[in-house]
Structure formats: C-alpha cells, structure tokens
Amino acid sequence: MTGYDKVRKGYKWEVLALLWVAYLLNQADRQVFNVVLPLIREDLGLSDVAVGTIATVFNLFYAVLVPIGGFIGDRFSRKWIVTASVLFWSVATMFTGLCNGFLMLVVMRSIATGGGEAFFGPANYSLIADYHDRTRAFAMSIHQTAYYVGIILSGYAAGVVGELWGWRNAFYIFGVIGVLHGIIMAGHLRDRKHPATEPTERGGGGTSRNPVSPKDSASFSRLRRHSF
C-alpha cells in the first residue's frame, strides 16, 4: 500500500461520489433535450426529419468516438479526460440554449455534446476500477444509480424550468451546474498511482516478478534427484 493510500483510505469513495455526480449530469444533459423538445420544435419550427437527424448525428458521433476515447484513456490522464469531457459537454449544453435553428442544434447538440460525452465513459469506468478492487462490483452498482436519478431529477426539473422560464434557460442551468462540477473535479479528482512493476527475466536485467527462495530451490533439486 502506498503512502498516499494510507493517508486517504476513504478517498476511493470520494472518487466514486465525484464520478457519480458526473454520470448523473451526463444522463441529465441528455434527458433535458427530450423533455423540452416540444418547446424547441414549436419555437424553431423543426420537422420530424430534423429532430430525427439531430438524434441520429448525436448517436453516430458518440459511436465513432467512444473507441477513440477508450484508446486515449489508456494512454493519458483519466482524471483530465473525465474532467475535460464534463466541462466540454456542459459548455456545449449552455450554447445549445443559444441555438436559433436546425444547423446550430446539430453542431451544438449532436456533434459537440455527443463528442464530449463519448470520451467520458471509458475513462470514467477505468477510474472506478483503479480505485476499487475488492469493492468494485458494489462501487459499480452505486455508480449505476446515477443513471436513474439523473433521468428522474432532470426530467422533472427541465419540465418545470421549460414551462416557467423557457427551454433555453433549462440548458443554461444544467450547463452551469456541469461547469461548476467540472471545476470541483479538477481540484479533487486524482489518477491512481500504481506501484512500479519489477522487471521480469524476459525483459532482461533485473529481478523476476516471483523470485525463487533458496529453500524452494533446494526442495526442487531434491525432487529432481528422486524423479530420475
């Protein structure tokens, strides 16, 4: 156990809490669009084809960029990938409130928001796995509850905001909340530092990962003499 782990034994639960809120905002960001969509269609005069295109482009960009997000998550800081994703899609959500037509919705909602969310998932789950070994299944189950809580809360909140203050303010509010949480994550979230792995004999020069003690070596020699 590293010195950092000894000092912060409960930090893995703080990481889970930060990522839980981030995942809640991730799902809330998607839900708010669906809730206020009737208001958007009425205000901007969108057709069924336009609405379907926005959803299709969103999922297309998400599907294409998720593997890239996983590739990058294995090579760079997962903390900053997750944090940057939250900030990026939250800013895109705020700008969605400024959209005045179909093309701007495709850019802000489908491309920017979908692309930002695509990089979140792989690094997010990897961070949970990094910090939770024996508690991994439990941590994942707690994390999954953010999906349902996010849909429930955002569905109601976006409906109230959209009805009272207009659909644009729903995007402004959720976007600002996401930016604030991204700033909190930047200050509190850390990558897990794994202990250095000892070089193996195959790598050349160094001690093997499982060295054989002199006692084990002597026992093995006696076994060979009795075997032949």
Tab-separated table of C-alpha atoms in Angstrom:
chain	number	residue	atom	x	y	z
A	1	MET	CA	0.000	0.000	0.000
A	2	THR	CA	1.418	3.372	-0.997
A	3	GLY	CA	1.765	6.302	1.390
A	4	TYR	CA	-0.985	8.128	-0.448
A	5	ASP	CA	-3.416	5.239	0.089
A	6	LYS	CA	-2.559	5.076	3.796
A	7	VAL	CA	-3.331	8.746	4.275
A	8	ARG	CA	-6.569	8.710	2.296
A	9	LYS	CA	-8.171	5.326	2.916
A	10	GLY	CA	-11.601	6.731	2.173
A	11	TYR	CA	-10.555	8.600	-0.963
A	12	LYS	CA	-11.859	5.861	-3.266
A	13	TRP	CA	-15.377	6.706	-2.081
A	14	GLU	CA	-14.754	10.382	-2.747
A	15	VAL	CA	-13.743	9.425	-6.287
A	16	LEU	CA	-16.956	7.416	-6.625
A	17	ALA	CA	-19.013	10.380	-5.392
A	18	LEU	CA	-17.382	12.754	-7.886
A	19	LEU	CA	-17.934	10.355	-10.772
A	20	TRP	CA	-21.476	9.591	-9.589
A	21	VAL	CA	-22.434	13.248	-9.877
A	22	ALA	CA	-20.666	13.498	-13.234
A	23	TYR	CA	-22.606	10.496	-14.564
A	24	LEU	CA	-25.839	11.967	-13.202
A	25	LEU	CA	-25.135	15.172	-15.131
A	26	ASN	CA	-24.280	13.108	-18.186
A	27	GLN	CA	-27.706	11.496	-18.195
A	28	ALA	CA	-29.460	14.704	-17.145
A	29	ASP	CA	-27.891	16.508	-20.070
A	30	ARG	CA	-29.449	14.013	-22.471
A	31	GLN	CA	-32.805	13.990	-20.747
A	32	VAL	CA	-33.272	17.750	-20.707
A	33	PHE	CA	-33.295	17.849	-24.504
A	34	ASN	CA	-36.006	15.187	-24.707
A	35	VAL	CA	-38.157	16.936	-22.093
A	36	VAL	CA	-38.099	20.398	-23.667
A	37	LEU	CA	-38.135	19.109	-27.254
A	38	PRO	CA	-41.825	20.038	-27.810
A	39	LEU	CA	-40.994	23.628	-26.820
A	40	ILE	CA	-37.971	23.652	-29.148
A	41	ARG	CA	-39.988	22.316	-32.057
A	42	GLU	CA	-42.666	24.934	-31.543
A	43	ASP	CA	-40.184	27.777	-31.180
A	44	LEU	CA	-37.842	26.860	-34.044
A	45	GLY	CA	-40.346	25.123	-36.314
A	46	LEU	CA	-38.449	21.838	-36.555
A	47	SER	CA	-39.850	18.994	-38.629
A	48	ASP	CA	-39.868	15.319	-37.676
A	49	VAL	CA	-37.000	14.746	-40.108
A	50	ALA	CA	-34.943	17.491	-38.465
A	51	VAL	CA	-35.488	16.063	-34.980
A	52	GLY	CA	-34.612	12.578	-36.201
A	53	THR	CA	-31.456	13.884	-37.861
A	54	ILE	CA	-30.296	15.580	-34.660
A	55	ALA	CA	-30.678	12.307	-32.738
A	56	THR	CA	-29.019	10.266	-35.487
A	57	VAL	CA	-25.967	12.516	-35.759
A	58	PHE	CA	-25.617	12.547	-31.963
A	59	ASN	CA	-25.525	8.753	-31.746
A	60	LEU	CA	-23.293	8.496	-34.816
A	61	PHE	CA	-20.624	10.772	-33.347
A	62	TYR	CA	-20.921	9.037	-29.995
A	63	ALA	CA	-20.468	5.573	-31.504
A	64	VAL	CA	-17.471	6.621	-33.607
A	65	LEU	CA	-15.667	8.491	-30.827
A	66	VAL	CA	-16.173	6.061	-27.921
A	67	PRO	CA	-13.403	3.653	-29.051
A	68	ILE	CA	-11.108	6.630	-29.574
A	69	GLY	CA	-11.959	7.777	-26.056
A	70	GLY	CA	-11.002	4.355	-24.729
A	71	PHE	CA	-7.719	4.371	-26.655
A	72	ILE	CA	-6.806	7.789	-25.271
A	73	GLY	CA	-7.952	6.785	-21.776
A	74	ASP	CA	-5.336	4.018	-21.706
A	75	ARG	CA	-2.528	6.421	-22.555
A	76	PHE	CA	-3.251	9.740	-20.886
A	77	SER	CA	-4.517	11.056	-17.563
A	78	ARG	CA	-8.002	9.687	-16.925
A	79	LYS	CA	-8.652	12.437	-14.422
A	80	TRP	CA	-8.190	15.133	-17.045
A	81	ILE	CA	-10.060	13.217	-19.738
A	82	VAL	CA	-13.098	12.877	-17.465
A	83	THR	CA	-12.855	16.474	-16.270
A	84	ALA	CA	-12.395	17.892	-19.760
A	85	SER	CA	-15.347	15.844	-21.012
A	86	VAL	CA	-17.656	17.199	-18.308
A	87	LEU	CA	-16.553	20.776	-18.983
A	88	PHE	CA	-16.800	20.372	-22.752
A	89	TRP	CA	-20.301	18.910	-22.886
A	90	SER	CA	-21.515	21.346	-20.211
A	91	VAL	CA	-20.331	24.341	-22.234
A	92	ALA	CA	-21.946	22.798	-25.326
A	93	THR	CA	-25.165	22.411	-23.327
A	94	MET	CA	-25.136	26.100	-22.430
A	95	PHE	CA	-24.570	27.025	-26.069
A	96	THR	CA	-27.497	24.790	-27.033
A	97	GLY	CA	-29.672	27.389	-25.348
A	98	LEU	CA	-28.416	29.943	-27.881
A	99	CYS	CA	-29.368	27.886	-30.917
A	100	ASN	CA	-31.765	29.513	-33.362
A	101	GLY	CA	-32.117	26.792	-35.977
A	102	PHE	CA	-31.537	23.243	-37.132
A	103	LEU	CA	-27.853	23.580	-38.100
A	104	MET	CA	-26.837	25.107	-34.791
A	105	LEU	CA	-28.619	22.294	-32.945
A	106	VAL	CA	-26.729	19.715	-34.988
A	107	VAL	CA	-23.396	21.372	-34.185
A	108	MET	CA	-24.016	22.103	-30.500
A	109	ARG	CA	-26.226	19.185	-29.567
A	110	SER	CA	-25.198	16.361	-31.846
A	111	ILE	CA	-21.524	16.975	-32.594
A	112	ALA	CA	-20.219	18.950	-29.599
A	113	THR	CA	-22.304	17.381	-26.843
A	114	GLY	CA	-22.208	13.864	-28.274
A	115	GLY	CA	-18.484	14.074	-28.907
A	116	GLY	CA	-17.785	15.367	-25.402
A	117	GLU	CA	-19.816	12.635	-23.741
A	118	ALA	CA	-18.125	9.910	-25.789
A	119	PHE	CA	-14.771	10.475	-24.072
A	120	PHE	CA	-16.305	10.355	-20.602
A	121	GLY	CA	-17.406	6.723	-20.354
A	122	PRO	CA	-14.176	4.730	-20.839
A	123	ALA	CA	-12.049	6.914	-18.537
A	124	ASN	CA	-14.874	7.131	-16.003
A	125	TYR	CA	-15.241	3.373	-15.573
A	126	SER	CA	-11.473	2.872	-15.629
A	127	LEU	CA	-11.044	5.306	-12.728
A	128	ILE	CA	-13.608	3.416	-10.672
A	129	ALA	CA	-11.822	0.140	-11.413
A	130	ASP	CA	-8.472	1.713	-10.499
A	131	TYR	CA	-9.629	2.708	-7.034
A	132	HIS	CA	-11.975	-0.187	-6.260
A	133	ASP	CA	-10.582	-3.690	-6.189
A	134	ARG	CA	-12.487	-5.757	-3.638
A	135	THR	CA	-15.370	-3.264	-3.672
A	136	ARG	CA	-15.560	-2.933	-7.461
A	137	ALA	CA	-18.946	-4.592	-8.037
A	138	PHE	CA	-20.546	-2.609	-5.220
A	139	ALA	CA	-18.986	0.638	-6.453
A	140	MET	CA	-20.222	-0.011	-9.996
A	141	SER	CA	-23.736	-0.699	-8.722
A	142	ILE	CA	-23.777	2.553	-6.751
A	143	HIS	CA	-22.445	4.407	-9.773
A	144	GLN	CA	-25.203	2.959	-11.960
A	145	THR	CA	-27.881	4.523	-9.758
A	146	ALA	CA	-26.781	7.931	-11.086
A	147	TYR	CA	-28.313	6.930	-14.432
A	148	TYR	CA	-31.810	6.621	-12.971
A	149	VAL	CA	-31.519	9.512	-10.522
A	150	GLY	CA	-30.284	11.741	-13.335
A	151	ILE	CA	-33.227	10.871	-15.564
A	152	ILE	CA	-35.766	11.290	-12.758
A	153	LEU	CA	-34.461	14.613	-11.428
A	154	SER	CA	-33.657	16.198	-14.778
A	155	GLY	CA	-36.946	15.097	-16.288
A	156	TYR	CA	-38.939	16.899	-13.651
A	157	ALA	CA	-36.604	19.893	-13.260
A	158	ALA	CA	-36.280	20.529	-17.008
A	159	GLY	CA	-40.059	20.366	-17.380
A	160	VAL	CA	-40.594	22.941	-14.630
A	161	VAL	CA	-37.882	25.281	-15.911
A	162	GLY	CA	-39.027	24.963	-19.512
A	163	GLU	CA	-42.640	25.706	-18.638
A	164	LEU	CA	-41.888	28.642	-16.344
A	165	TRP	CA	-38.848	30.279	-17.949
A	166	GLY	CA	-38.486	28.740	-21.410
A	167	TRP	CA	-36.481	25.896	-22.901
A	168	ARG	CA	-33.310	27.947	-23.315
A	169	ASN	CA	-32.953	28.505	-19.580
A	170	ALA	CA	-33.125	24.753	-18.982
A	171	PHE	CA	-29.927	24.335	-20.998
A	172	TYR	CA	-28.276	27.314	-19.316
A	173	ILE	CA	-28.972	25.947	-15.825
A	174	PHE	CA	-27.822	22.387	-16.493
A	175	GLY	CA	-24.779	23.650	-18.365
A	176	VAL	CA	-23.690	25.908	-15.497
A	177	ILE	CA	-24.123	23.095	-12.973
A	178	GLY	CA	-21.918	20.870	-15.134
A	179	VAL	CA	-19.203	23.515	-15.436
A	180	LEU	CA	-19.162	24.023	-11.667
A	181	HIS	CA	-18.850	20.293	-11.058
A	182	GLY	CA	-16.074	20.069	-13.652
A	183	ILE	CA	-14.129	22.706	-11.722
A	184	ILE	CA	-14.630	20.742	-8.497
A	185	MET	CA	-13.381	17.580	-10.214
A	186	ALA	CA	-10.285	19.389	-11.470
A	187	GLY	CA	-9.370	20.251	-7.907
A	188	HIS	CA	-10.252	17.000	-6.125
A	189	LEU	CA	-10.006	14.118	-8.595
A	190	ARG	CA	-6.665	12.324	-8.967
A	191	ASP	CA	-5.321	9.496	-11.075
A	192	ARG	CA	-4.469	6.322	-9.168
A	193	LYS	CA	-0.730	5.839	-8.835
A	194	HIS	CA	0.073	2.154	-9.164
A	195	PRO	CA	3.292	0.784	-7.640
A	196	ALA	CA	6.132	0.227	-10.096
A	197	THR	CA	6.265	-3.282	-11.530
A	198	GLU	CA	9.507	-5.164	-11.051
A	199	PRO	CA	11.211	-6.170	-14.306
A	200	THR	CA	10.982	-9.795	-15.305
A	201	GLU	CA	13.747	-12.069	-16.522
A	202	ARG	CA	12.256	-11.948	-20.016
A	203	GLY	CA	12.793	-8.201	-20.086
A	204	GLY	CA	16.438	-8.688	-19.206
A	205	GLY	CA	18.462	-7.383	-16.279
A	206	GLY	CA	16.562	-7.401	-13.045
A	207	THR	CA	14.684	-9.481	-10.569
A	208	SER	CA	11.835	-11.665	-11.684
A	209	ARG	CA	8.331	-10.821	-10.501
A	210	ASN	CA	8.203	-14.047	-8.432
A	211	PRO	CA	11.741	-14.772	-7.213
A	212	VAL	CA	12.555	-18.321	-6.031
A	213	SER	CA	13.916	-18.567	-2.484
A	214	PRO	CA	16.997	-20.745	-1.711
A	215	LYS	CA	14.749	-23.073	0.300
A	216	ASP	CA	12.419	-23.609	-2.661
A	217	SER	CA	15.422	-24.145	-4.942
A	218	ALA	CA	16.854	-26.854	-2.672
A	219	SER	CA	13.495	-28.623	-2.475
A	220	PHE	CA	13.201	-28.565	-6.259
A	221	SER	CA	16.713	-30.097	-6.624
A	222	ARG	CA	15.842	-32.978	-4.260
A	223	LEU	CA	12.612	-33.581	-6.186
A	224	ARG	CA	14.534	-33.847	-9.461
A	225	ARG	CA	17.018	-36.358	-7.974
A	226	HIS	CA	14.190	-38.624	-6.763
A	227	SER	CA	12.317	-38.325	-10.047
A	228	PHE	CA	15.008	-39.790	-12.306
